[in-house]
Coordinates of C-alpha atoms in Angstrom, one line a residue:
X9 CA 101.9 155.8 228.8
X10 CA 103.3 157.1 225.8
X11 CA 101.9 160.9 224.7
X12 CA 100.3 160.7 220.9
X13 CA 100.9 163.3 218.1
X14 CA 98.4 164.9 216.6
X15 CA 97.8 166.0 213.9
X16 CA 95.2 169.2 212.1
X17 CA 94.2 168.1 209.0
X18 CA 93.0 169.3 205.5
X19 CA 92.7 167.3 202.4
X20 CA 95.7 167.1 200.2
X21 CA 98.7 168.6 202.2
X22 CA 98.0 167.1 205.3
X23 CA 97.5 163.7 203.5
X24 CA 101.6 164.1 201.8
X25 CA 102.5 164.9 205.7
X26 CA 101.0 162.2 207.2
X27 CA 102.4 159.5 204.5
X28 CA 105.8 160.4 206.0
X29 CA 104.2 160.7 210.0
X30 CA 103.1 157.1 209.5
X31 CA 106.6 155.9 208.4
X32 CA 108.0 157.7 211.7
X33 CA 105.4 157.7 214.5
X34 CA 103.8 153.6 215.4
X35 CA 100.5 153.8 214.7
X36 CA 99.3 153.9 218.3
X37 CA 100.2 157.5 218.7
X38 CA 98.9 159.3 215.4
X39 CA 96.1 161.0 215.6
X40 CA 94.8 162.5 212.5
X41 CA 92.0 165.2 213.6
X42 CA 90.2 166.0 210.4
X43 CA 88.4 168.9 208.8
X44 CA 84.5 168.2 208.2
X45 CA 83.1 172.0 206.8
X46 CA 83.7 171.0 203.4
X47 CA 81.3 167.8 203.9
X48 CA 78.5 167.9 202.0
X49 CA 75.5 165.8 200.8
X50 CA 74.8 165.1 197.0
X51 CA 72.5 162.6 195.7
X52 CA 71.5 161.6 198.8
X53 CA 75.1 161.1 199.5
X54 CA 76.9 161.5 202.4
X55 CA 80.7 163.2 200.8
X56 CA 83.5 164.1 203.5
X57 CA 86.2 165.0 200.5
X58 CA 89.1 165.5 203.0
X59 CA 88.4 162.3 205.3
X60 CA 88.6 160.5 201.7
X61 CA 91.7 161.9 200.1
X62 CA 93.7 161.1 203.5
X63 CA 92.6 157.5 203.4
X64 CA 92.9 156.9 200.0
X65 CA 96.7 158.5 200.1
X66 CA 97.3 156.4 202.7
X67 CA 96.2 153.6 201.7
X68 CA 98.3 154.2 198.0
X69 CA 95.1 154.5 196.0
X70 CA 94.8 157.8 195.5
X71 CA 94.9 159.0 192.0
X72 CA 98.3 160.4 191.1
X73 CA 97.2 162.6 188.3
X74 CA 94.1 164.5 190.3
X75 CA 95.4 164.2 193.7
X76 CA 91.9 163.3 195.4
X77 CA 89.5 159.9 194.3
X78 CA 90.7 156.7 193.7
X79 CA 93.3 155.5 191.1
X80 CA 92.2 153.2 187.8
X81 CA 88.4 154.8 188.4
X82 CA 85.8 154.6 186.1
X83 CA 83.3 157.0 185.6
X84 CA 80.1 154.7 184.1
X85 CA 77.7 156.1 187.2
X86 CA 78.4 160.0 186.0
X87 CA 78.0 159.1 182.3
X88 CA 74.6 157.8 183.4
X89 CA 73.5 160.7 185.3
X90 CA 75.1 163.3 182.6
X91 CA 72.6 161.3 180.3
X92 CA 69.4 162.3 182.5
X93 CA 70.0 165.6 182.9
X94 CA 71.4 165.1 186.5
X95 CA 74.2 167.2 188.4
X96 CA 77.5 166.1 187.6
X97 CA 79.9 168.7 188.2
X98 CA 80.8 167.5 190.9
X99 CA 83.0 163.9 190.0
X100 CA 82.6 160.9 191.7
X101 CA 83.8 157.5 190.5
X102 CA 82.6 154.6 190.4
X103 CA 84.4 153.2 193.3
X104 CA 84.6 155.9 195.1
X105 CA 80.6 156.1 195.0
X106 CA 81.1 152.9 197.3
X107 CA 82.8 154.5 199.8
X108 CA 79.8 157.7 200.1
X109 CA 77.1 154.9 199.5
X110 CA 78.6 153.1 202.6
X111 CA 79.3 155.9 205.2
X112 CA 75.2 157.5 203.9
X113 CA 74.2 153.9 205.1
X114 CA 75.7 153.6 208.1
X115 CA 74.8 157.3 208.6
X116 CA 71.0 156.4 208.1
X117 CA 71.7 153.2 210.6
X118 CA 72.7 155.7 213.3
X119 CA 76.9 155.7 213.1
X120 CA 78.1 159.0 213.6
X121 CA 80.4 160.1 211.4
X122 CA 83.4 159.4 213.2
X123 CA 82.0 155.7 214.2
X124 CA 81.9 155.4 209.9
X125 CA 84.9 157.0 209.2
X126 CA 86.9 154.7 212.4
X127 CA 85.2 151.5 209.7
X128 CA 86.3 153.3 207.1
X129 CA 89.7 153.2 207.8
X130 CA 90.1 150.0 209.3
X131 CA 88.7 148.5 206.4
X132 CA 92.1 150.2 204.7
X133 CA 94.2 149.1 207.2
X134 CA 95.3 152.5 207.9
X135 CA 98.3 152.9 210.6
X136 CA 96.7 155.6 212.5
X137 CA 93.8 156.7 214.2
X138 CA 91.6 159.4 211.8
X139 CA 88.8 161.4 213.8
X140 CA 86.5 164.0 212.4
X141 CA 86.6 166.9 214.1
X142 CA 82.8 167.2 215.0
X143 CA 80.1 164.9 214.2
X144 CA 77.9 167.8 213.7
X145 CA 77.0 169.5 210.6
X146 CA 79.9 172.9 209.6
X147 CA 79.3 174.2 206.4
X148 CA 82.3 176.6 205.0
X149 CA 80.5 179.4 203.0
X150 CA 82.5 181.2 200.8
X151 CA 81.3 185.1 200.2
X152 CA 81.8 186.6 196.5
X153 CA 80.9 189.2 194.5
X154 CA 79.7 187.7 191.4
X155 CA 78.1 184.7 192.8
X156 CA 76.5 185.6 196.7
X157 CA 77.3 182.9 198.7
X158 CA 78.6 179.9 197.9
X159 CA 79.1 176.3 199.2
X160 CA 82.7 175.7 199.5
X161 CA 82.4 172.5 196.9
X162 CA 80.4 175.0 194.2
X163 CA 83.7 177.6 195.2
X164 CA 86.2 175.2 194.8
X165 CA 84.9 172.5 192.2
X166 CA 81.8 174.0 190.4
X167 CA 83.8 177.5 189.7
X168 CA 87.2 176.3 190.1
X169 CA 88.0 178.6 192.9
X170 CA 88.1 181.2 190.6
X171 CA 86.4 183.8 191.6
X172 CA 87.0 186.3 194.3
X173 CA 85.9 186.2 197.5
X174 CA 84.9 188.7 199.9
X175 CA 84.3 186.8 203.4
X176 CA 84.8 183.0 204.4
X177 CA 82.4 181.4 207.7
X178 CA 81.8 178.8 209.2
X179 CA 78.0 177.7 209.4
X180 CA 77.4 175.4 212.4
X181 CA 81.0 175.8 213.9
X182 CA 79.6 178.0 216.9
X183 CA 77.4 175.1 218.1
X184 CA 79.6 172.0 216.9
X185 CA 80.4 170.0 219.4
X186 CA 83.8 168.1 219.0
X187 CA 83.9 164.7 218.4
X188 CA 84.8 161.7 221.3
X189 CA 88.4 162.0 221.4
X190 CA 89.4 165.1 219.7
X191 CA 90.0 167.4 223.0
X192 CA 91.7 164.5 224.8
X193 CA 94.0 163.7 222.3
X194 CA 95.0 167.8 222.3
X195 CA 95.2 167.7 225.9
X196 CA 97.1 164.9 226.1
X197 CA 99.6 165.0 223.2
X198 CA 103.5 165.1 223.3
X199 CA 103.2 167.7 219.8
X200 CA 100.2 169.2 217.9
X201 CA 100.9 169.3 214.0
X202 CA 99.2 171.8 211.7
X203 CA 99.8 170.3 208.7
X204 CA 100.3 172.3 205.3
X205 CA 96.6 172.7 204.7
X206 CA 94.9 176.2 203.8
X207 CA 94.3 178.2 206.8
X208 CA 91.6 179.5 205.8
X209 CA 89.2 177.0 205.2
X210 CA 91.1 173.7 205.8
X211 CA 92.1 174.5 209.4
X212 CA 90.3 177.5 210.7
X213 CA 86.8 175.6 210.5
X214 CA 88.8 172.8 213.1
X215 CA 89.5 176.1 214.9
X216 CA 86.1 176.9 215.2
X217 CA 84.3 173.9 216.8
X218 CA 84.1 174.1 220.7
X219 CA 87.3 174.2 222.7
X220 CA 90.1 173.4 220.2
X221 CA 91.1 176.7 219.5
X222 CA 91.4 177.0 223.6
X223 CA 93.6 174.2 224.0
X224 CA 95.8 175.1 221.1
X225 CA 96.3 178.7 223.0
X226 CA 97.2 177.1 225.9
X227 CA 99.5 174.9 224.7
X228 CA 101.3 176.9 222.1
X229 CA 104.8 175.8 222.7
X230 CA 104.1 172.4 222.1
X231 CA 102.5 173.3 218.3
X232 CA 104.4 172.9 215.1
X233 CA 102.7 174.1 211.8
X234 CA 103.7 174.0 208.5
X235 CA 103.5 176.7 205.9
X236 CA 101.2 176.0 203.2
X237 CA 102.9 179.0 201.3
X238 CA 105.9 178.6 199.4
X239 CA 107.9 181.0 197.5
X240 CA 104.7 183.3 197.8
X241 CA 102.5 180.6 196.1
X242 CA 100.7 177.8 197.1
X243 CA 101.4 174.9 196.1
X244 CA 98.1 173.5 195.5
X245 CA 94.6 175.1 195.8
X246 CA 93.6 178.7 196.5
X247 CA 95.0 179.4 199.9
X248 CA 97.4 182.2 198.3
X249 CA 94.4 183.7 196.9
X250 CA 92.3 183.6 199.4
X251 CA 94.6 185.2 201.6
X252 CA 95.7 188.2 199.7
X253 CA 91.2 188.6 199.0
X254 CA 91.5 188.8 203.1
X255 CA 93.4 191.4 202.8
X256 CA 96.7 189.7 204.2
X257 CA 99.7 189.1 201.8
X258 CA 100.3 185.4 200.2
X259 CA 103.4 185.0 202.4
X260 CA 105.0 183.2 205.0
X261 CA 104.5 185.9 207.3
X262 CA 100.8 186.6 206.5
X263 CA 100.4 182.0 207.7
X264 CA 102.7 183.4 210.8
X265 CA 100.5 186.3 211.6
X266 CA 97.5 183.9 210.9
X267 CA 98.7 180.9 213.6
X268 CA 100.0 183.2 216.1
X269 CA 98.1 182.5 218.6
X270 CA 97.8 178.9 218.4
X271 CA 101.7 177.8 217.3
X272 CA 104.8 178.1 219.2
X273 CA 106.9 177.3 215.7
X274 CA 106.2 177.8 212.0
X275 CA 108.0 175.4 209.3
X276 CA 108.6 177.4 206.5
X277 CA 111.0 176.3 203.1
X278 CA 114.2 177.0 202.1
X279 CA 112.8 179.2 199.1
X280 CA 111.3 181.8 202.1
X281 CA 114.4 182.2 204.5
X282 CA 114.7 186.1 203.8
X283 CA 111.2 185.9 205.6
X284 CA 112.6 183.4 208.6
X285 CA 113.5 186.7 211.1
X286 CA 109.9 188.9 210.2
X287 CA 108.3 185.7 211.5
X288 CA 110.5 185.2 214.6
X289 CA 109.7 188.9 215.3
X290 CA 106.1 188.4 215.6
X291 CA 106.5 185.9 218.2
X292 CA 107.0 182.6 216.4
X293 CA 109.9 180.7 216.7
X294 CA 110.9 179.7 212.5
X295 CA 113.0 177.0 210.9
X296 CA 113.9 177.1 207.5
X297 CA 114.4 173.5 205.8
X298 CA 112.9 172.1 202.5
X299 CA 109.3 171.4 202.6
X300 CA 108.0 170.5 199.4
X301 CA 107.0 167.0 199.4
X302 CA 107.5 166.0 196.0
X303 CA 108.8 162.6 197.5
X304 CA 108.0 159.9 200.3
X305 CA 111.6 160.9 200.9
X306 CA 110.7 164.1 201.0
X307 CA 107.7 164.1 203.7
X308 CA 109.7 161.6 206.1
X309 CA 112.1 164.2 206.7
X310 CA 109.4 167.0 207.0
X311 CA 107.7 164.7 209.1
X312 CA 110.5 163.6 211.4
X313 CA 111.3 167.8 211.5
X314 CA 107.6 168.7 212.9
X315 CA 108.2 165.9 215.7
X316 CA 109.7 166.7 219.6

């Protein structure tokens, strides 16, 4: 039986990798495990923000221009609640809303998560298999300052992950259990793919639930990740940031130092080969090719460079 690939997910980066996985691996063998501590509920709403910018990418309806929600949206729902004095700092449109008002329903009916996001998906047609990492409740809290703590949606969205942070953890993670599938498919597959997603609160919270950290240890030599850090920057989101508040560096080395017990091989681009040997001397092996995924072009060739 042919071994899947698997993949650790975040929102946006991992959804540019996997749009060039799915042109390279049948859809039988990818495995998208996906990050769940930035879930949260609002208006009643059940919101998985990263399960939703992977399917919509995949699916070609995510919106070009934001990155995350659905292209050719209207926004008639959040005019409405803006008009009652409602919370709307937090964007949803009015097709997306069907997607939260569906997976709260079957939520309420007694799906887990993972049984709505499985209907989800097939109702996109995806080619590949997308799990959550736990059905249980994680909740990233970001530490600040200014602000106490904070949810990582009010962080990110509500203050524009613009202010500093202190401490990042995991509410629930201890406890999660991970859901039907997710250690099997580690155990079991030919290469495990951290995709280009913030370590620090895109992939770590995966980390965290129950076991997967374990089996990533043990199989180390058979884990590819890909830096998220490019050039010293990230591309997108605060993951340079939050780093250098963590007291590491915003470098390639730092997401080396940060994986190293969990990846055999780091990715890194062409713009951070000066850094290539510092990584290989802590232990993880390092090529150097172009990684910015500016084009489908672009992330099939990634893609096909992350595979055995």
């Amino acid at each position: 039986m042919t071994k899947p690939i698997v993949v650790l997910c975040g929102g946006v980066g991992a959804a540019r990798l996997l749009r060039g996985l799915v042109q390279v691996v049948p859809a039988e063998r990818l495995i998208a495990i996906v990050n769940v501590a930035d879930d949260m509920v609002l208006h009643g709403l059940s919101i998985s923000p990263d399960l939703d910018t992977i399917t919509y990418t995949l699916a070609g309806e995510v919106s070009q221009e934001r990155g995350w929600g659905l292209e050719g949206e209207s926004w008639q729902a959040m005019k409405m609640l803006a008009r009652y004095g409602g919370d709307d700092w937090f964007s949803l449109g009015d097709r997306d809303l069907g997607t939260h008002l569906y997976r709260t329903q079957r939520l309420h009916e007694g799906a887990t998560l993972a049984d709505a996001t499985a209907e989800i998906t097939a109702a996109w047609k995806l080619p590949l298999t997308m799990i959550p990492v736990s059905n249980d409740r994680i909740a990233t809290i970001m530490s600040t300052e200014d602000h106490g703590d904070l949810s990582f949606q009010e962080y990110f969205v509500r203050h524009q992950h613009g202010v500093p942070v202190t401490a990042v953890r995991f509410d629930g993670a201890k406890d999660a259990v991970a859901a039907p599938g997710v250690l099997e498919a580690l155990r079991d597959a030919e290469r495990i793919i951290i995709a280009p997603s913030n370590p620090v609160v895109s992939i770590d919270p995966v980390l965290a639930v129950q076991g997967v950290r374990e089996i990533l240890v043990e199989r180390r030599a058979d884990v590819v990740a890909v830096s998220p850090i490019v050039g010293g920057k990230a591309l997108k989101g605060p993951a340079d940031r939050l780093l250098q508040e963590l007291g590491r560096k915003s470098s390639v080395v730092a997401v080396a130092e940060w994986y190293a017990d969990v990846t055999g091989t780091l990715l890194v681009d062409s713009q951070d080969e000066e850094h290539a040997q510092a990584v290989r001397d802590l232990g993880v092996d390092c090529h150097v090719l172009p990684t910015v995924m500016t084009t489908l072009e672009n992330a099939i060739s990634l893609a096909k460079a992350c595979l055995p």
